Coordinates of N, CA and C in Angstrom, one line a residue:
Chain A
E1 N -11.6 -192.3 33.6 CA -10.8 -193.5 33.2 C -11.2 -194.7 33.8
A2 N -11.4 -195.8 33.0 CA -11.8 -197.1 33.5 C -10.7 -197.7 34.4
Q3 N -11.1 -198.1 35.6 CA -10.0 -198.6 36.5 C -10.6 -199.4 37.6
V4 N -9.7 -200.3 38.1 CA -10.0 -201.0 39.4 C -9.0 -200.5 40.4
T5 N -9.5 -200.0 41.5 CA -8.6 -199.4 42.5 C -8.6 -200.3 43.8
Q6 N -7.4 -200.6 44.2 CA -7.2 -201.4 45.4 C -6.5 -200.5 46.4
N7 N -6.9 -200.7 47.7 CA -6.2 -200.0 48.8 C -6.2 -200.9 50.0
P8 N -5.1 -200.9 50.7 CA -3.8 -200.1 50.4 C -3.0 -200.9 49.4
R9 N -1.9 -200.2 48.9 CA -1.0 -200.9 48.0 C 0.0 -201.7 48.8
Y10 N 0.3 -201.3 49.9 CA 1.3 -202.1 50.8 C 0.7 -202.1 52.2
L11 N 0.9 -203.2 52.8 CA 0.4 -203.4 54.2 C 1.3 -204.4 54.9
I12 N 1.8 -204.0 56.1 CA 2.4 -204.9 57.0 C 1.6 -205.0 58.2
T13 N 1.2 -206.2 58.7 CA 0.4 -206.4 59.8 C 0.9 -207.5 60.7
V14 N 0.3 -207.7 61.8 CA 0.7 -208.8 62.7 C -0.3 -209.9 62.7
T15 N 0.1 -211.1 63.0 CA -0.8 -212.3 63.0 C -2.0 -212.0 63.9
G16 N -3.2 -212.3 63.3 CA -4.4 -212.2 64.1 C -5.1 -210.9 64.1
K17 N -4.5 -209.9 63.5 CA -5.2 -208.6 63.5 C -6.0 -208.4 62.2
K18 N -7.3 -208.4 62.4 CA -8.2 -208.3 61.2 C -7.9 -207.2 60.3
L19 N -8.0 -207.4 59.0 CA -7.8 -206.4 58.0 C -8.7 -206.5 56.8
T20 N -8.9 -205.4 56.2 CA -9.7 -205.4 54.9 C -8.9 -204.7 53.8
V21 N -8.9 -205.4 52.7 CA -8.3 -204.8 51.5 C -9.5 -204.4 50.6
T22 N -9.6 -203.1 50.3 CA -10.7 -202.7 49.5 C -10.4 -202.8 48.0
C23 N -11.5 -202.9 47.2 CA -11.5 -203.0 45.8 C -12.7 -202.3 45.2
S24 N -12.5 -201.4 44.3 CA -13.6 -200.6 43.7 C -13.3 -200.5 42.2
Q25 N -14.4 -200.7 41.5 CA -14.3 -200.5 40.0 C -15.4 -199.5 39.6
N26 N -15.1 -198.7 38.5 CA -16.0 -197.7 38.0 C -16.6 -198.0 36.7
M27 N -16.7 -199.3 36.3 CA -17.1 -199.7 35.0 C -18.4 -200.4 35.0
N28 N -19.1 -200.4 36.1 CA -20.4 -201.1 36.2 C -20.3 -202.6 35.9
H29 N -19.2 -203.2 36.2 CA -19.0 -204.6 35.9 C -19.7 -205.4 36.9
E30 N -20.2 -206.6 36.4 CA -21.0 -207.5 37.2 C -20.0 -208.5 37.9
Y31 N -19.0 -208.9 37.2 CA -18.2 -210.0 37.7 C -16.9 -209.4 38.3
M32 N -16.6 -209.8 39.6 CA -15.4 -209.4 40.3 C -14.8 -210.6 41.0
S33 N -13.5 -210.5 41.1 CA -12.8 -211.6 41.8 C -11.5 -211.1 42.4
W34 N -11.0 -212.0 43.3 CA -9.7 -211.7 44.0 C -8.8 -212.9 43.7
Y35 N -7.5 -212.5 43.5 CA -6.5 -213.5 43.2 C -5.3 -213.2 44.2
R36 N -4.5 -214.2 44.5 CA -3.3 -214.0 45.1 C -2.2 -214.5 44.2
Q37 N -1.0 -213.9 44.3 CA 0.1 -214.3 43.5 C 1.3 -214.6 44.3
D38 N 1.8 -215.8 44.2 CA 2.9 -216.3 45.0 C 4.0 -216.9 44.1
P39 N 5.3 -216.7 44.4 CA 6.3 -217.2 43.5 C 6.2 -218.7 43.3
G40 N 6.3 -219.1 42.1 CA 6.2 -220.5 41.7 C 4.8 -221.1 41.7
L41 N 3.8 -220.3 42.2 CA 2.4 -220.8 42.2 C 1.5 -220.0 41.2
G42 N 2.0 -218.9 40.8 CA 1.2 -218.1 39.8 C 0.1 -217.4 40.5
L43 N -0.9 -217.0 39.8 CA -2.1 -216.3 40.3 C -3.2 -217.4 40.6
R44 N -3.7 -217.3 41.8 CA -4.8 -218.3 42.1 C -6.0 -217.5 42.6
Q45 N -7.2 -217.9 42.2 CA -8.4 -217.2 42.5 C -8.8 -217.6 43.9
I46 N -9.2 -216.5 44.7 CA -9.6 -216.7 46.1 C -11.1 -216.8 46.2
Y47 N -11.8 -215.8 45.7 CA -13.2 -215.7 45.7 C -13.6 -214.9 44.5
Y48 N -14.9 -215.1 44.1 CA -15.4 -214.4 43.0 C -16.9 -214.0 43.3
S49 N -17.4 -213.0 42.5 CA -18.7 -212.6 42.7 C -19.4 -212.4 41.3
M50 N -20.5 -213.0 41.1 CA -21.2 -212.9 39.8 C -22.0 -211.6 39.7
N51 N -22.4 -211.1 40.9 CA -23.2 -209.9 41.0 C -23.4 -209.5 42.4
V52 N -24.2 -208.5 42.7 CA -24.4 -208.0 44.1 C -25.0 -209.2 44.8
E53 N -24.5 -209.4 46.0 CA -25.0 -210.4 47.0 C -24.8 -211.8 46.5
V54 N -24.0 -212.0 45.4 CA -23.7 -213.4 44.9 C -22.2 -213.6 44.9
T55 N -21.7 -214.4 45.9 CA -20.3 -214.7 45.9 C -20.0 -216.2 46.0
D56 N -18.8 -216.6 45.6 CA -18.5 -218.0 45.7 C -17.0 -218.2 45.8
K57 N -16.7 -219.4 46.3 CA -15.3 -219.7 46.6 C -14.5 -220.0 45.3
G58 N -13.3 -219.6 45.3 CA -12.4 -219.9 44.2 C -11.5 -221.1 44.6
D59 N -10.3 -221.1 44.2 CA -9.4 -222.2 44.5 C -8.8 -222.2 45.9
V60 N -8.6 -221.1 46.5 CA -7.9 -221.0 47.8 C -8.6 -220.0 48.7
P61 N -9.9 -220.4 49.1 CA -10.7 -219.4 49.9 C -10.4 -219.4 51.4
E62 N -9.6 -220.5 51.9 CA -9.5 -220.6 53.3 C -8.8 -219.4 54.0
G63 N -9.4 -218.9 55.0 CA -8.8 -217.7 55.7 C -9.3 -216.4 55.2
Y64 N -10.1 -216.4 54.2 CA -10.6 -215.1 53.6 C -12.1 -215.1 53.6
K65 N -12.6 -213.8 53.6 CA -14.0 -213.6 53.4 C -14.2 -212.4 52.4
V66 N -15.3 -212.4 51.8 CA -15.6 -211.3 50.9 C -17.1 -210.9 51.1
S67 N -17.4 -209.7 50.5 CA -18.8 -209.3 50.5 C -19.0 -208.5 49.2
R68 N -20.3 -208.5 48.8 CA -20.6 -207.7 47.6 C -22.0 -207.0 47.8
K69 N -21.9 -206.0 48.6 CA -23.2 -205.2 48.9 C -23.5 -204.2 47.9
E70 N -22.5 -203.8 47.1 CA -22.8 -202.8 46.0 C -22.0 -203.3 44.8
K71 N -22.5 -203.0 43.7 CA -21.8 -203.5 42.5 C -20.4 -203.1 42.3
R72 N -20.1 -201.9 42.8 CA -18.7 -201.4 42.5 C -17.7 -201.9 43.5
N73 N -18.0 -202.3 44.6 CA -17.1 -202.7 45.7 C -17.0 -204.2 46.0
F74 N -15.9 -204.7 46.2 CA -15.7 -206.1 46.5 C -14.5 -206.2 47.5
P75 N -14.7 -205.9 48.8 CA -13.6 -206.0 49.7 C -13.2 -207.4 50.1
L76 N -11.9 -207.6 50.4 CA -11.4 -208.9 50.8 C -11.1 -208.7 52.3
I77 N -11.6 -209.6 53.1 CA -11.4 -209.5 54.5 C -10.6 -210.7 55.0
L78 N -9.6 -210.4 55.8 CA -8.8 -211.4 56.5 C -9.1 -211.3 58.0
E79 N -10.0 -212.2 58.5 CA -10.4 -212.1 59.9 C -9.3 -212.3 60.9
S80 N -8.4 -213.2 60.6 CA -7.3 -213.5 61.5 C -6.1 -213.9 60.6
P81 N -5.4 -212.9 60.1 CA -4.3 -213.1 59.2 C -3.2 -214.0 59.8
S82 N -2.6 -214.8 58.9 CA -1.5 -215.6 59.3 C -0.4 -215.4 58.4
P83 N 0.9 -215.8 58.8 CA 2.0 -215.5 57.9 C 1.9 -216.2 56.5
N84 N 1.1 -217.3 56.4 CA 1.0 -217.9 55.1 C 0.1 -217.2 54.1
Q85 N -0.5 -216.1 54.6 CA -1.3 -215.2 53.8 C -0.5 -214.0 53.3
T86 N 0.8 -214.0 53.6 CA 1.7 -213.0 53.0 C 1.8 -213.3 51.5
S87 N 1.4 -212.3 50.7 CA 1.3 -212.5 49.3 C 1.0 -211.2 48.6
L88 N 0.9 -211.2 47.3 CA 0.5 -210.1 46.4 C -0.9 -210.4 46.0
Y89 N -1.8 -209.5 46.3 CA -3.2 -209.7 46.0 C -3.7 -208.8 44.9
F90 N -4.5 -209.3 44.0 CA -5.1 -208.6 42.9 C -6.6 -208.7 42.9
C91 N -7.2 -207.6 42.7 CA -8.7 -207.6 42.4 C -8.9 -207.4 40.9
A92 N -9.9 -208.1 40.4 CA -10.2 -208.0 39.0 C -11.7 -207.8 38.8
S93 N -12.1 -207.2 37.7 CA -13.5 -207.1 37.3 C -13.7 -207.2 35.8
S94 N -14.8 -207.7 35.4 CA -15.2 -207.8 34.0 C -16.7 -207.6 33.9
L95 N -17.1 -207.3 32.7 CA -18.5 -207.0 32.4 C -19.3 -208.3 32.6
G96 N -18.8 -209.4 32.2 CA -19.4 -210.7 32.4 C -18.3 -211.7 32.9
A97 N -18.7 -212.9 33.0 CA -17.8 -213.9 33.6 C -16.9 -214.5 32.6
T98 N -17.2 -214.4 31.4 CA -16.4 -215.3 30.4 C -15.9 -214.6 29.2
R99 N -16.7 -213.9 28.5 CA -16.3 -213.5 27.1 C -15.5 -212.2 27.2
S100 N -15.7 -211.4 28.2 CA -15.1 -210.1 28.2 C -13.8 -210.0 28.9
E101 N -13.1 -208.9 28.6 CA -11.8 -208.8 29.2 C -11.9 -208.4 30.7
A102 N -10.9 -208.9 31.4 CA -10.8 -208.6 32.9 C -9.8 -207.4 33.1
F103 N -10.2 -206.5 34.0 CA -9.4 -205.4 34.4 C -8.9 -205.7 35.8
F104 N -7.6 -205.6 36.0 CA -6.9 -205.9 37.3 C -6.5 -204.6 37.9
G105 N -6.6 -204.6 39.3 CA -6.0 -203.5 40.0 C -4.5 -203.6 40.1
Q106 N -3.9 -202.6 40.7 CA -2.4 -202.5 40.8 C -1.8 -203.5 41.8
G107 N -2.6 -204.1 42.6 CA -2.1 -205.0 43.5 C -1.9 -204.5 45.0
T108 N -2.0 -205.4 45.9 CA -1.8 -205.1 47.3 C -0.7 -206.1 47.8
R109 N 0.4 -205.5 48.3 CA 1.4 -206.4 48.8 C 1.2 -206.5 50.3
L110 N 0.8 -207.7 50.8 CA 0.5 -207.9 52.2 C 1.6 -208.7 52.8
T111 N 2.1 -208.3 54.0 CA 3.1 -209.0 54.8 C 2.5 -209.2 56.2
V112 N 2.4 -210.5 56.6 CA 1.9 -210.8 57.9 C 3.0 -211.3 58.7
V113 N 3.3 -210.7 59.8 CA 4.5 -211.1 60.7 C 4.0 -211.7 62.0
Chain B
D1 N -9.8 -228.1 35.1 CA -9.6 -227.0 34.2 C -8.6 -227.4 33.1
A2 N -9.0 -227.0 31.9 CA -8.1 -227.3 30.8 C -6.8 -226.6 30.9
K3 N -5.7 -227.2 30.6 CA -4.3 -226.7 30.9 C -3.7 -226.1 29.6
T4 N -2.8 -225.2 29.8 CA -2.0 -224.6 28.7 C -0.6 -224.8 29.0
T5 N 0.2 -224.9 27.9 CA 1.7 -225.1 28.0 C 2.3 -224.0 27.2
Q6 N 3.2 -223.3 27.8 CA 4.0 -222.2 27.1 C 5.5 -222.4 27.4
P7 N 6.3 -221.9 26.5 CA 7.7 -221.9 26.8 C 8.0 -221.0 28.0
N8 N 9.0 -221.3 28.8 CA 9.3 -220.5 30.0 C 9.8 -219.1 29.6
S9 N 10.5 -219.0 28.6 CA 11.1 -217.7 28.2 C 11.3 -217.6 26.7
M10 N 11.3 -216.4 26.2 CA 11.6 -216.1 24.8 C 12.3 -214.7 24.8
E11 N 13.1 -214.6 23.7 CA 13.8 -213.3 23.6 C 13.5 -212.7 22.2
S12 N 13.5 -211.4 22.1 CA 13.3 -210.8 20.8 C 14.1 -209.5 20.8
N13 N 14.3 -209.0 19.6 CA 14.9 -207.7 19.4 C 13.8 -206.7 19.2
E14 N 14.1 -205.5 19.5 CA 13.2 -204.4 19.4 C 12.8 -204.2 17.9
E15 N 11.6 -204.0 17.7 CA 11.0 -203.7 16.3 C 10.9 -205.0 15.5
E16 N 11.2 -206.1 16.0 CA 11.0 -207.4 15.3 C 9.7 -208.0 15.7
P17 N 9.1 -208.8 14.9 CA 7.9 -209.5 15.3 C 8.2 -210.6 16.3
V18 N 7.2 -210.9 17.2 CA 7.4 -211.9 18.2 C 6.2 -212.9 18.1
H19 N 6.5 -214.2 18.1 CA 5.4 -215.2 18.1 C 5.5 -216.0 19.3
L20 N 4.5 -215.8 20.2 CA 4.5 -216.6 21.4 C 3.5 -217.7 21.3
P21 N 4.0 -219.0 21.4 CA 3.1 -220.1 21.2 C 2.5 -220.6 22.5
C22 N 1.4 -221.3 22.4 CA 0.6 -221.9 23.5 C 0.0 -223.1 23.0
N23 N 0.2 -224.2 23.8 CA -0.5 -225.5 23.5 C -1.6 -225.7 24.5
H24 N -2.8 -226.1 24.0 CA -3.9 -226.4 24.9 C -4.7 -227.6 24.3
S25 N -4.0 -228.7 24.3 CA -4.6 -229.9 23.6 C -5.9 -230.4 24.2
T26 N -6.1 -230.1 25.5 CA -7.4 -230.6 26.1 C -8.5 -229.5 26.2
I27 N -8.4 -228.5 25.3 CA -9.4 -227.5 25.3 C -10.8 -228.0 25.0
S28 N -11.8 -227.5 25.6 CA -13.1 -227.9 25.4 C -13.8 -226.9 24.5
G29 N -15.0 -227.3 24.0 CA -15.7 -226.4 23.1 C -16.2 -225.2 23.7
T30 N -16.2 -225.1 25.1 CA -16.7 -223.9 25.8 C -15.6 -223.1 26.3
D31 N -14.4 -223.3 25.9 CA -13.3 -222.5 26.4 C -12.9 -221.4 25.4
Y32 N -12.9 -220.2 25.9 CA -12.3 -219.1 25.1 C -10.8 -219.1 25.4
I33 N -10.0 -218.6 24.4 CA -8.6 -218.5 24.6 C -8.3 -217.0 24.9
H34 N -7.7 -216.8 26.1 CA -7.4 -215.4 26.5 C -5.9 -215.3 26.6
W35 N -5.4 -214.1 26.3 CA -4.0 -213.8 26.6 C -3.9 -212.5 27.5
Y36 N -3.1 -212.6 28.5 CA -2.9 -211.5 29.4 C -1.4 -211.3 29.5
R37 N -0.9 -210.2 29.9 CA 0.5 -210.0 30.2 C 0.6 -209.2 31.5
Q38 N 1.7 -209.4 32.1 CA 2.0 -208.7 33.4 C 3.4 -208.1 33.3
L39 N 3.3 -206.8 33.3 CA 4.6 -206.0 33.4 C 5.1 -206.0 34.8
P40 N 6.4 -205.8 35.0 CA 6.9 -205.8 36.3 C 6.2 -204.8 37.2
S41 N 5.9 -205.3 38.4 CA 5.2 -204.5 39.5 C 3.8 -204.0 39.1
Q42 N 3.2 -204.7 38.2 CA 1.8 -204.3 37.8 C 0.9 -205.5 37.8
G43 N -0.4 -205.2 37.8 CA -1.4 -206.2 37.7 C -1.5 -206.8 36.3
P44 N -2.0 -207.9 36.1 CA -2.1 -208.5 34.7 C -3.0 -207.5 33.8
E45 N -2.7 -207.5 32.6 CA -3.3 -206.6 31.6 C -3.8 -207.5 30.4
Y46 N -5.1 -207.3 30.1 CA -5.7 -208.0 29.0 C -5.0 -207.7 27.7
V47 N -4.8 -208.7 26.8 CA -4.2 -208.5 25.5 C -5.2 -208.8 24.4
I48 N -5.7 -210.0 24.4 CA -6.6 -210.4 23.4 C -7.3 -211.7 23.7
H49 N -8.4 -212.0 23.1 CA -9.0 -213.3 23.3 C -9.8 -213.7 22.0
G50 N -10.0 -215.0 21.9 CA -10.7 -215.5 20.7 C -11.3 -216.9 21.0
L51 N -12.1 -217.3 20.1 CA -12.8 -218.6 20.3 C -12.3 -219.6 19.2
T52 N -12.5 -219.2 17.9 CA -12.1 -220.1 16.8 C -11.4 -219.3 15.7
S53 N -11.8 -218.1 15.4 CA -11.2 -217.4 14.3 C -10.1 -216.5 14.8
N54 N -9.1 -216.2 13.9 CA -8.0 -215.3 14.3 C -8.6 -214.0 14.6
V55 N -7.9 -213.3 15.5 CA -8.4 -212.0 16.0 C -7.2 -211.0 16.0
N56 N -7.6 -209.7 15.7 CA -6.6 -208.7 15.7 C -7.1 -207.5 16.6
N57 N -6.3 -206.9 17.3 CA -6.6 -205.6 17.9 C -5.4 -204.7 17.9
R58 N -5.4 -203.6 18.6 CA -4.4 -202.6 18.5 C -3.1 -203.1 19.1
M59 N -3.2 -204.1 20.0 CA -2.0 -204.6 20.7 C -1.4 -205.7 20.0
A60 N -2.2 -206.6 19.5 CA -1.6 -207.9 19.0 C -2.6 -208.6 18.1
S61 N -2.1 -209.7 17.6 CA -3.0 -210.7 16.8 C -2.9 -212.0 17.5
L62 N -4.0 -212.7 17.4 CA -4.1 -214.1 17.9 C -4.5 -215.0 16.8
A63 N -3.6 -216.0 16.6 CA -3.8 -217.0 15.5 C -4.2 -218.3 16.2
I64 N -5.3 -218.8 15.9 CA -5.8 -220.1 16.5 C -5.8 -221.2 15.5
A65 N -5.2 -222.3 15.9 CA -5.2 -223.5 15.0 C -6.6 -224.0 14.7
E66 N -6.7 -224.6 13.6 CA -8.0 -225.1 13.2 C -8.6 -226.0 14.2
D67 N -7.8 -226.9 14.7 CA -8.3 -227.8 15.8 C -8.4 -227.2 17.2
R68 N -8.0 -226.0 17.3 CA -8.0 -225.2 18.5 C -7.1 -225.8 19.6
K69 N -6.2 -226.7 19.3 CA -5.3 -227.3 20.3 C -4.1 -226.4 20.5
S70 N -3.9 -225.4 19.7 CA -2.8 -224.5 20.0 C -3.2 -223.1 19.5
S71 N -2.4 -222.1 19.9 CA -2.6 -220.7 19.5 C -1.3 -220.0 19.5
T72 N -1.2 -218.9 18.9 CA 0.0 -218.1 18.9 C -0.4 -216.6 19.0
L73 N 0.2 -216.0 20.0 CA 0.1 -214.5 20.1 C 1.2 -213.8 19.3
I74 N 0.8 -212.9 18.5 CA 1.8 -212.2 17.6 C 1.8 -210.7 18.0
L75 N 3.0 -210.3 18.4 CA 3.3 -208.9 18.6 C 4.0 -208.5 17.3
H76 N 3.5 -207.6 16.6 CA 4.0 -207.3 15.2 C 5.3 -206.6 15.2
R77 N 5.5 -205.7 16.2 CA 6.8 -205.0 16.3 C 7.1 -204.8 17.8
A78 N 7.9 -205.6 18.3 CA 8.2 -205.6 19.8 C 8.8 -204.3 20.2
T79 N 8.4 -203.8 21.3 CA 9.1 -202.6 21.9 C 9.6 -203.0 23.3
L80 N 10.4 -202.2 23.8 CA 11.0 -202.5 25.2 C 9.8 -202.5 26.2
R81 N 8.8 -201.8 25.9 CA 7.6 -201.8 26.9 C 6.8 -203.1 26.8
D82 N 7.1 -203.9 25.8 CA 6.4 -205.2 25.7 C 7.1 -206.3 26.5
A83 N 8.2 -206.0 27.2 CA 8.9 -207.0 28.0 C 8.0 -207.3 29.2
A84 N 7.6 -208.5 29.4 CA 6.6 -208.9 30.4 C 6.5 -210.4 30.4
V85 N 5.6 -210.8 31.4 CA 5.3 -212.3 31.4 C 3.9 -212.4 30.7
Y86 N 3.9 -213.2 29.7 CA 2.7 -213.4 28.9 C 2.0 -214.7 29.2
Y87 N 0.7 -214.6 29.6 CA -0.1 -215.8 30.0 C -1.1 -216.1 28.9
C88 N -1.2 -217.4 28.6 CA -2.2 -218.0 27.7 C -3.2 -218.7 28.7
I89 N -4.4 -218.3 28.6 CA -5.4 -218.8 29.6 C -6.7 -219.3 28.8
L90 N -7.2 -220.4 29.3 CA -8.5 -220.8 28.8 C -9.6 -220.4 29.8
R91 N -10.6 -219.7 29.3 CA -11.7 -219.2 30.2 C -13.0 -220.0 29.8
D92 N -13.4 -220.7 30.8 CA -14.6 -221.6 30.6 C -15.9 -220.8 30.5
I93 N -16.6 -220.9 29.5 CA -17.9 -220.2 29.4 C -19.1 -221.2 29.6
G94 N -18.7 -222.4 30.0 CA -19.8 -223.4 30.3 C -20.6 -222.9 31.5
A95 N -21.9 -223.3 31.5 CA -22.8 -222.8 32.6 C -22.4 -223.5 33.9
G96 N -22.3 -222.7 34.9 CA -22.1 -223.2 36.3 C -20.7 -223.8 36.5
G97 N -20.5 -224.5 37.6 CA -19.3 -225.2 37.9 C -18.3 -224.2 38.5
T98 N -17.4 -224.8 39.3 CA -16.4 -223.9 40.0 C -15.4 -223.2 39.1
S99 N -15.3 -223.7 37.8 CA -14.4 -223.0 37.0 C -15.0 -221.9 36.2
Y100 N -16.3 -221.7 36.4 CA -17.0 -220.7 35.6 C -16.4 -219.3 35.7
G101 N -15.9 -218.7 34.7 CA -15.4 -217.4 34.7 C -14.0 -217.3 35.2
K102 N -13.4 -218.3 35.8 CA -12.1 -218.2 36.4 C -11.0 -218.1 35.4
L103 N -10.1 -217.2 35.6 CA -8.9 -217.1 34.8 C -7.8 -218.0 35.5
T104 N -7.4 -219.1 34.9 CA -6.4 -220.0 35.5 C -5.0 -219.6 34.9
F105 N -4.2 -218.9 35.7 CA -2.9 -218.5 35.2 C -1.9 -219.6 35.4
G106 N -1.2 -219.9 34.4 CA 0.0 -220.8 34.5 C 1.2 -220.0 34.8
Q107 N 2.4 -220.5 34.4 CA 3.6 -219.8 34.7 C 3.9 -218.8 33.7
G108 N 3.3 -218.9 32.5 CA 3.5 -217.9 31.5 C 4.9 -218.0 30.8
T109 N 5.1 -217.1 29.8 CA 6.3 -216.9 29.1 C 6.9 -215.6 29.4
I110 N 8.2 -215.6 29.9 CA 8.9 -214.3 30.2 C 9.5 -213.9 28.8
L111 N 9.0 -212.7 28.4 CA 9.5 -212.2 27.1 C 10.5 -211.1 27.4
T112 N 11.7 -211.3 26.9 CA 12.8 -210.3 27.0 C 12.9 -209.6 25.7
V113 N 13.0 -208.3 25.7 CA 13.1 -207.5 24.4 C 14.4 -206.8 24.5
H114 N 15.3 -207.0 23.5 CA 16.6 -206.4 23.5 C 16.6 -205.2 22.6
P115 N 17.3 -204.1 23.1 CA 17.3 -202.9 22.2 C 18.0 -203.1 20.9

């Protein structure tokens, strides 16, 4: 089954403790991205990747890092999480950047206390 | 980024057609029109997309105005499972730029389906 898998689904952590949210897709997609969803602000893109070893900032990249060492994986790294990063995070992938449909993961609800 | 305008909410009865409008008066020639929906507690789900011509798939139809400044997502027979937030999005296919490939989600339309 074609899918985007995020882990964990829920996470509560403390300020400053590094964490990684994993994202994996099984569709051989080239384009992957991370979004965060906050009430009243909608979904905003954090980072995206056009292909292996090619990543770039989205609209709200501060406080986040990503890597794309393999085509299927696109982890989101919070080196020093802060409470303002409490949010619902979604990973997405698509065959290309523009014309094709994007598949989203189920989401990771992160709480930083 | 070109913006879209949608009604905040709409209501429908089960098994009736639903027409969800979207205005995008500043659309550029390189923008595809995408529709996604988000069911409660789930990630967004692709519905349909198009450039100039009307499009049909198993989920819905997309009617695009001749000047491309507006579009309408048509659910032919709404079911309770169609209750969701529907997003109309312009996806830039222009080469390069920070908006390349980005899905810019607005507030969407909350669709309520009554039994």
